[in-house]
Coordinates of C-alpha atoms in Angstrom, one line a residue:
M1 CA 0.0 0.0 0.0
L2 CA 1.2 3.5 -0.6
G3 CA 2.5 5.3 2.4
Q4 CA 0.7 8.0 4.2
G5 CA 0.6 11.1 2.1
A6 CA 2.0 9.4 -1.0
R7 CA 0.6 10.8 -4.4
R8 CA 0.0 9.1 -7.7
A9 CA 0.6 10.6 -11.1
L10 CA -0.5 9.2 -14.4
I11 CA 1.6 10.2 -17.4
V12 CA -0.4 10.0 -20.7
E13 CA 2.2 10.4 -23.4
D14 CA 2.9 8.5 -26.6
S15 CA 6.5 9.7 -27.0
A16 CA 8.7 7.4 -25.0
D17 CA 11.4 10.1 -24.6
V18 CA 9.0 12.6 -23.1
A19 CA 7.4 10.0 -20.9
V20 CA 10.8 9.1 -19.4
L21 CA 11.5 12.8 -18.8
L22 CA 8.1 13.4 -17.1
N23 CA 8.5 10.2 -15.0
A24 CA 11.9 11.5 -13.7
L25 CA 10.5 15.0 -13.0
L26 CA 7.4 13.8 -11.3
S27 CA 9.3 11.1 -9.3
R28 CA 11.5 14.0 -8.1
E29 CA 8.3 15.8 -6.9
G30 CA 7.4 12.9 -4.8
F31 CA 4.9 11.1 -7.0
V32 CA 4.5 7.4 -7.7
T33 CA 4.1 7.3 -11.5
E34 CA 2.4 5.1 -14.2
T35 CA 2.5 5.8 -17.9
A36 CA -0.2 5.3 -20.6
G37 CA 0.6 5.6 -24.3
S38 CA -2.9 5.8 -25.7
G39 CA -6.3 7.3 -24.8
H40 CA -7.9 4.0 -24.2
R41 CA -5.2 2.9 -21.9
A42 CA -5.2 6.3 -20.1
L43 CA -8.9 6.1 -19.2
E44 CA -8.5 2.5 -17.9
A45 CA -5.4 3.4 -15.9
A46 CA -7.0 6.5 -14.5
R47 CA -9.9 4.4 -13.3
L48 CA -7.6 1.7 -11.7
L49 CA -4.9 4.0 -10.4
Q50 CA -7.1 6.9 -9.2
P51 CA -4.2 9.4 -9.5
D52 CA -3.9 12.8 -7.9
L53 CA -2.3 14.2 -11.1
I54 CA -2.6 13.4 -14.8
T55 CA -0.3 14.9 -17.4
L56 CA -2.1 14.6 -20.8
D57 CA -0.6 14.8 -24.2
L58 CA -3.2 15.8 -26.7
G59 CA -1.7 14.0 -29.8
L60 CA -2.7 10.4 -28.8
P61 CA -2.7 7.6 -31.5
D62 CA -6.3 6.4 -30.8
I63 CA -8.6 9.0 -29.2
D64 CA -8.4 12.9 -29.5
G65 CA -6.7 14.2 -26.4
L66 CA -9.5 16.7 -25.7
E67 CA -12.0 13.9 -25.7
V68 CA -9.8 11.9 -23.3
C69 CA -9.8 15.0 -21.0
R70 CA -13.6 15.3 -21.1
S71 CA -14.0 11.6 -20.3
L72 CA -11.5 11.8 -17.5
R73 CA -13.3 14.6 -15.9
I74 CA -16.5 12.6 -15.7
F75 CA -15.1 10.2 -13.1
T76 CA -12.0 11.7 -11.5
D77 CA -11.1 15.0 -9.8
A78 CA -7.5 14.5 -10.4
Y79 CA -5.6 17.7 -11.4
I80 CA -5.1 17.4 -15.3
L81 CA -2.1 19.2 -16.8
V82 CA -2.2 19.2 -20.6
I83 CA 1.2 19.0 -22.2
S84 CA 1.1 19.7 -25.9
G85 CA 3.4 20.6 -28.8
S86 CA 0.7 23.0 -30.0
A87 CA 0.7 26.0 -27.7
D88 CA -1.6 28.5 -29.6
E89 CA -4.4 30.2 -27.7
A90 CA -7.2 28.1 -29.3
T91 CA -5.5 24.9 -28.0
R92 CA -5.1 26.3 -24.5
L93 CA -8.7 27.5 -24.3
A94 CA -10.0 24.2 -25.7
S95 CA -8.0 22.2 -23.1
L96 CA -9.3 24.4 -20.3
A97 CA -12.9 24.1 -21.6
A98 CA -12.5 20.2 -21.7
G99 CA -11.7 20.2 -18.0
A100 CA -7.9 20.7 -17.7
D101 CA -6.5 22.5 -14.8
G102 CA -3.4 23.8 -16.5
F103 CA -1.5 23.8 -19.8
L104 CA 2.3 23.3 -20.6
A105 CA 3.9 23.7 -24.0
K106 CA 6.6 21.3 -25.2
P107 CA 9.5 21.1 -25.0
V108 CA 9.0 20.7 -21.2
S109 CA 10.8 23.0 -18.8
P110 CA 11.5 21.1 -15.6
R111 CA 11.2 24.3 -13.5
E112 CA 7.9 25.3 -15.2
L113 CA 6.5 21.9 -14.7
S114 CA 7.4 21.9 -11.0
A115 CA 6.0 25.3 -10.5
R116 CA 2.6 24.4 -12.2
V117 CA 2.3 21.1 -10.4
Q118 CA 2.9 22.8 -7.0
A119 CA 0.5 25.6 -7.8
M120 CA -2.3 23.0 -8.7
L121 CA -1.7 21.0 -5.5
R122 CA -2.3 24.2 -3.5
R123 CA -5.9 24.4 -4.9
P124 CA -8.8 22.5 -3.1
R125 CA -9.9 19.4 -5.1
G126 CA -13.5 18.5 -6.0
A127 CA -16.7 20.2 -4.8
A128 CA -18.9 18.5 -2.2
V129 CA -22.1 16.8 -3.6
P130 CA -25.3 17.6 -1.6
A131 CA -26.1 15.0 1.1
S132 CA -29.7 14.6 -0.2
E133 CA -28.4 13.7 -3.7
L134 CA -25.9 11.2 -2.2
E135 CA -28.6 9.5 -0.1
M136 CA -30.9 9.2 -3.1
A137 CA -28.1 7.7 -5.1
A138 CA -27.4 5.2 -2.4
R139 CA -31.1 4.2 -2.3
V140 CA -31.3 3.8 -6.1
Q141 CA -28.2 1.7 -6.0
R142 CA -29.5 -0.5 -3.2
G143 CA -32.8 -1.1 -5.2
L144 CA -30.8 -2.5 -8.1
L145 CA -29.2 -5.2 -6.2
P146 CA -30.3 -8.9 -6.2
Q147 CA -32.1 -9.9 -3.0
R148 CA -31.0 -13.6 -3.0
S149 CA -28.4 -15.8 -4.7
P150 CA -29.5 -17.8 -7.8
V151 CA -29.8 -21.5 -7.5
L152 CA -27.5 -23.6 -9.8
E153 CA -26.9 -27.2 -8.7
G154 CA -23.2 -27.8 -8.0
Y155 CA -22.3 -24.2 -7.5
D156 CA -21.9 -21.8 -4.6
V157 CA -22.8 -18.2 -5.6
A158 CA -22.7 -14.9 -3.7
G159 CA -22.4 -11.2 -4.3
A160 CA -22.6 -7.9 -2.4
C161 CA -22.1 -4.3 -2.8
R162 CA -21.0 -1.8 -0.1
P163 CA -21.9 1.6 -1.5
S164 CA -20.1 4.7 -0.5
R165 CA -21.8 8.1 0.1
S166 CA -20.0 9.6 -2.8
V167 CA -20.5 7.3 -5.8
G168 CA -23.6 5.6 -7.1
G169 CA -22.4 3.8 -10.2
D170 CA -21.7 0.1 -9.2
F171 CA -24.1 -2.6 -9.7
F172 CA -24.3 -6.5 -10.1
D173 CA -27.0 -8.7 -11.3
W174 CA -27.7 -12.4 -12.0
Q175 CA -30.2 -14.6 -13.5
S176 CA -30.4 -18.5 -13.6
D177 CA -32.9 -20.9 -15.1
G178 CA -31.4 -23.8 -13.0
H179 CA -29.1 -24.7 -15.9
V180 CA -27.4 -21.5 -17.2
M181 CA -26.5 -18.6 -15.1
D182 CA -25.8 -15.1 -16.3
V183 CA -23.8 -12.6 -14.2
T184 CA -23.2 -9.0 -14.7
L185 CA -21.0 -6.5 -12.8
A186 CA -20.8 -3.0 -14.1
D187 CA -19.6 0.5 -13.0
A188 CA -21.1 3.7 -14.5
M189 CA -18.6 6.4 -14.6
G190 CA -19.6 9.5 -12.6
K191 CA -20.8 10.4 -9.1
G192 CA -24.0 10.6 -7.2
M193 CA -27.6 10.4 -8.6
G194 CA -26.4 10.7 -12.2
A195 CA -24.2 7.6 -12.0
A196 CA -26.9 5.7 -10.2
L197 CA -29.5 6.5 -12.9
I198 CA -27.1 5.5 -15.6
A199 CA -26.6 2.1 -13.7
A200 CA -30.3 1.7 -13.5
T201 CA -30.8 2.2 -17.2
A202 CA -27.8 -0.1 -18.1
R203 CA -29.2 -2.9 -15.8
A204 CA -32.6 -2.7 -17.5
V205 CA -31.1 -2.9 -21.0
L206 CA -28.8 -5.8 -20.1
R207 CA -31.6 -7.7 -18.5
A208 CA -33.7 -7.4 -21.6
G209 CA -30.9 -9.4 -23.6
I210 CA -30.4 -12.3 -21.1
G211 CA -30.0 -15.5 -23.0
E212 CA -28.1 -14.0 -25.9
P213 CA -24.4 -15.0 -26.4
P214 CA -22.2 -12.4 -24.4
E215 CA -20.7 -10.7 -27.5
A216 CA -24.2 -10.2 -29.0
L217 CA -25.7 -9.0 -25.7
V218 CA -22.9 -6.4 -25.1
G219 CA -23.1 -5.2 -28.6
H220 CA -26.9 -4.7 -28.5
A221 CA -26.7 -3.0 -25.1
A222 CA -24.0 -0.7 -26.3
A223 CA -26.1 0.2 -29.4
A224 CA -29.1 1.0 -27.1
L225 CA -27.0 3.0 -24.5
E226 CA -24.6 4.8 -26.7
P227 CA -26.8 7.8 -27.6
D228 CA -27.6 8.6 -24.0
L229 CA -24.0 7.9 -22.9
E230 CA -22.6 10.2 -25.6
R231 CA -25.1 12.9 -24.7
I232 CA -24.1 13.0 -21.1
S233 CA -20.4 12.2 -21.8
S234 CA -20.3 9.1 -19.7
F235 CA -19.4 5.4 -20.2
I236 CA -19.8 2.1 -18.5
T237 CA -17.2 -0.6 -17.7
L238 CA -18.7 -4.1 -17.7
V239 CA -18.0 -7.8 -17.3
Y240 CA -20.7 -10.2 -18.4
L241 CA -20.4 -13.9 -17.9
Q242 CA -22.6 -16.9 -19.0
L243 CA -22.1 -20.1 -17.1
D244 CA -23.2 -23.5 -18.4
G245 CA -23.8 -25.4 -15.1
A246 CA -23.5 -28.9 -16.6
T247 CA -20.1 -28.4 -18.2
G248 CA -18.5 -25.6 -16.2
A249 CA -17.9 -23.7 -19.4
V250 CA -18.0 -19.8 -19.1
A251 CA -18.4 -17.5 -22.0
Y252 CA -17.8 -13.8 -21.1
V253 CA -17.1 -10.4 -22.4
D254 CA -15.0 -7.8 -20.4
A255 CA -15.7 -4.4 -21.8
G256 CA -12.9 -2.3 -20.3
H257 CA -13.5 -3.5 -16.7
G258 CA -10.3 -5.6 -16.2
L259 CA -11.2 -6.9 -12.6
G260 CA -12.0 -10.5 -13.0
I261 CA -10.0 -13.6 -12.1
L262 CA -10.3 -17.4 -12.3
V263 CA -8.8 -19.1 -9.2
D264 CA -7.8 -22.7 -9.8
P265 CA -8.2 -25.5 -7.3
D266 CA -4.5 -25.5 -6.6
G267 CA -4.6 -21.8 -5.7
G268 CA -3.2 -20.4 -9.0
W269 CA -5.1 -17.6 -10.7
E270 CA -5.4 -15.9 -14.1
R271 CA -7.1 -12.7 -15.2
L272 CA -10.1 -12.5 -17.5
V273 CA -9.0 -11.0 -20.8
T274 CA -10.4 -7.6 -21.8
G275 CA -12.4 -7.8 -25.1
G276 CA -12.9 -4.1 -25.9
P277 CA -13.4 -0.7 -24.5
P278 CA -16.1 0.5 -22.1
L279 CA -19.6 1.0 -23.5
G280 CA -20.0 4.5 -24.8
L281 CA -16.4 5.4 -24.8
I282 CA -15.6 4.7 -28.6
P283 CA -18.8 4.8 -30.7
Q284 CA -19.5 1.7 -32.9
S285 CA -16.9 -0.4 -31.1
T286 CA -17.1 -4.2 -31.2
W287 CA -16.2 -6.7 -28.5
S288 CA -14.6 -10.1 -28.6
G289 CA -15.6 -12.8 -26.1
G290 CA -13.4 -15.0 -23.9
T291 CA -14.0 -18.5 -22.6
L292 CA -12.8 -20.4 -19.4
S293 CA -13.5 -23.8 -18.0
M294 CA -14.5 -24.2 -14.3
V295 CA -13.3 -27.6 -13.0
P296 CA -14.5 -28.8 -9.6
G297 CA -12.9 -26.6 -6.9
S298 CA -12.3 -23.6 -9.1
T299 CA -13.8 -20.1 -8.5
V300 CA -14.5 -17.0 -10.6
V301 CA -14.3 -13.6 -8.9
V302 CA -15.3 -10.3 -10.4
M303 CA -14.9 -7.0 -8.6
S304 CA -15.3 -3.3 -8.8
D305 CA -12.4 -0.8 -8.7
G306 CA -13.2 0.2 -5.2
L307 CA -10.9 -2.6 -4.1
L308 CA -8.0 -0.8 -5.6
D309 CA -8.1 2.0 -3.0
S310 CA -6.3 -0.4 -0.6
F311 CA -3.4 -1.4 -2.8
A312 CA -0.5 0.1 -4.7
G313 CA -1.2 -1.7 -7.9
L314 CA -3.6 -3.9 -9.9
D315 CA -1.6 -7.1 -9.7
E316 CA -1.3 -6.7 -5.8
A317 CA -5.0 -6.2 -5.5
L318 CA -5.9 -9.3 -7.6
S319 CA -3.3 -11.4 -5.9
A320 CA -4.9 -10.5 -2.5
A321 CA -8.3 -11.3 -3.9
A322 CA -7.1 -14.8 -5.0
S323 CA -5.6 -15.3 -1.6
V324 CA -8.9 -14.5 0.1
V325 CA -10.7 -17.0 -2.0
R326 CA -8.2 -19.7 -1.2
G327 CA -8.8 -19.2 2.5
A328 CA -12.6 -18.6 2.5
D329 CA -15.3 -20.9 3.8
G330 CA -17.6 -20.7 0.8
A331 CA -18.7 -17.9 -1.6
H332 CA -20.4 -15.8 1.0
D333 CA -17.4 -15.8 3.2
A334 CA -15.1 -15.0 0.2
V335 CA -17.4 -11.9 -0.7
D336 CA -17.3 -10.7 2.9
R337 CA -13.5 -10.9 3.0
L338 CA -13.2 -9.2 -0.3
L339 CA -15.2 -6.2 1.0
D340 CA -13.1 -6.2 4.2
L341 CA -9.9 -5.9 1.9
A342 CA -11.2 -2.5 0.8
R343 CA -12.1 -0.9 4.2
E344 CA -10.2 2.2 3.1
A345 CA -12.1 2.6 -0.2
E346 CA -13.7 6.0 -0.8
D347 CA -15.6 4.4 -3.8
D348 CA -18.3 1.7 -4.0
V349 CA -16.9 -1.8 -3.5
T350 CA -18.8 -4.7 -5.2
A351 CA -17.8 -8.4 -5.5
V352 CA -19.4 -11.5 -7.1
V353 CA -18.0 -15.0 -6.5
F354 CA -19.1 -18.3 -7.9
S355 CA -17.4 -21.6 -7.2
R356 CA -17.9 -25.1 -8.6
C357 CA -18.2 -27.5 -5.9
A358 CA -15.5 -30.0 -5.5

């Protein structure tokens, strides 16, 4: 875990030389750094890392830097410092309008970078959300959650969400006909009532497609949700799994979520493979599915990014989750322990666990 007062910086830069320079300068300022070379990777890393500072190059290879800035501002109150080779007034103004806190022209001056970072850190971060709105968001979120575990012979299933008072975008859902079980865990970017309402809409759309193959369901859900998500500049990370109880075969799609693992009976674990970007992030995207096989004694775990608040990095968090599963007495105990791992989380924390009985 990061020490008391430690700060994180995400360097979004597709030039390796500039990234190395920024890493050295920000490390000297006391930041723990991570680098992303594309817009897609930047949004994923910002969600997982939850940085205090983001330096953002506008000339990214996949997504326009200003669009990345707007998307970042939906779900993070990190300071955003745009660093661009174009320093004209129009670019500066467009960056500030997109949500940036500052602008720095290339080539980067170490002294100017230090001065701008220190100036931003002196400003207060994030405005408080009214308590009434936060309470309403929590009620909406609780209303989305399943009231009981599905019944699937030969499997132990549990899930839970511990909502914070500042974010309302997590939800999980499941359906089973006694032979096939469909599981969804998603996170709508944003805060408060707005995120809770996005989650409610997404849940309804996804439920309408239950029974379709995962790739088809996610594609149809994206087509239905994209106009609204684009209009409000939001997106949804999602993992959707379909388990055949008789065979233990699981077909799934991970849409930019990245927080699912398969724990083997011997205690080893592997990550679910990401099959495309979050819904609503890149219009008209397509998603590829993955498959895994649950043998007796194996367990699938999917979590929300609130778990990451208690760890220095993603691999450390996933390894801790796998360790919890290995030591748990059943799925419900595993879920309780996973939520306990994230006691320091400021975000919602959600976990779903299903195990094939040995």
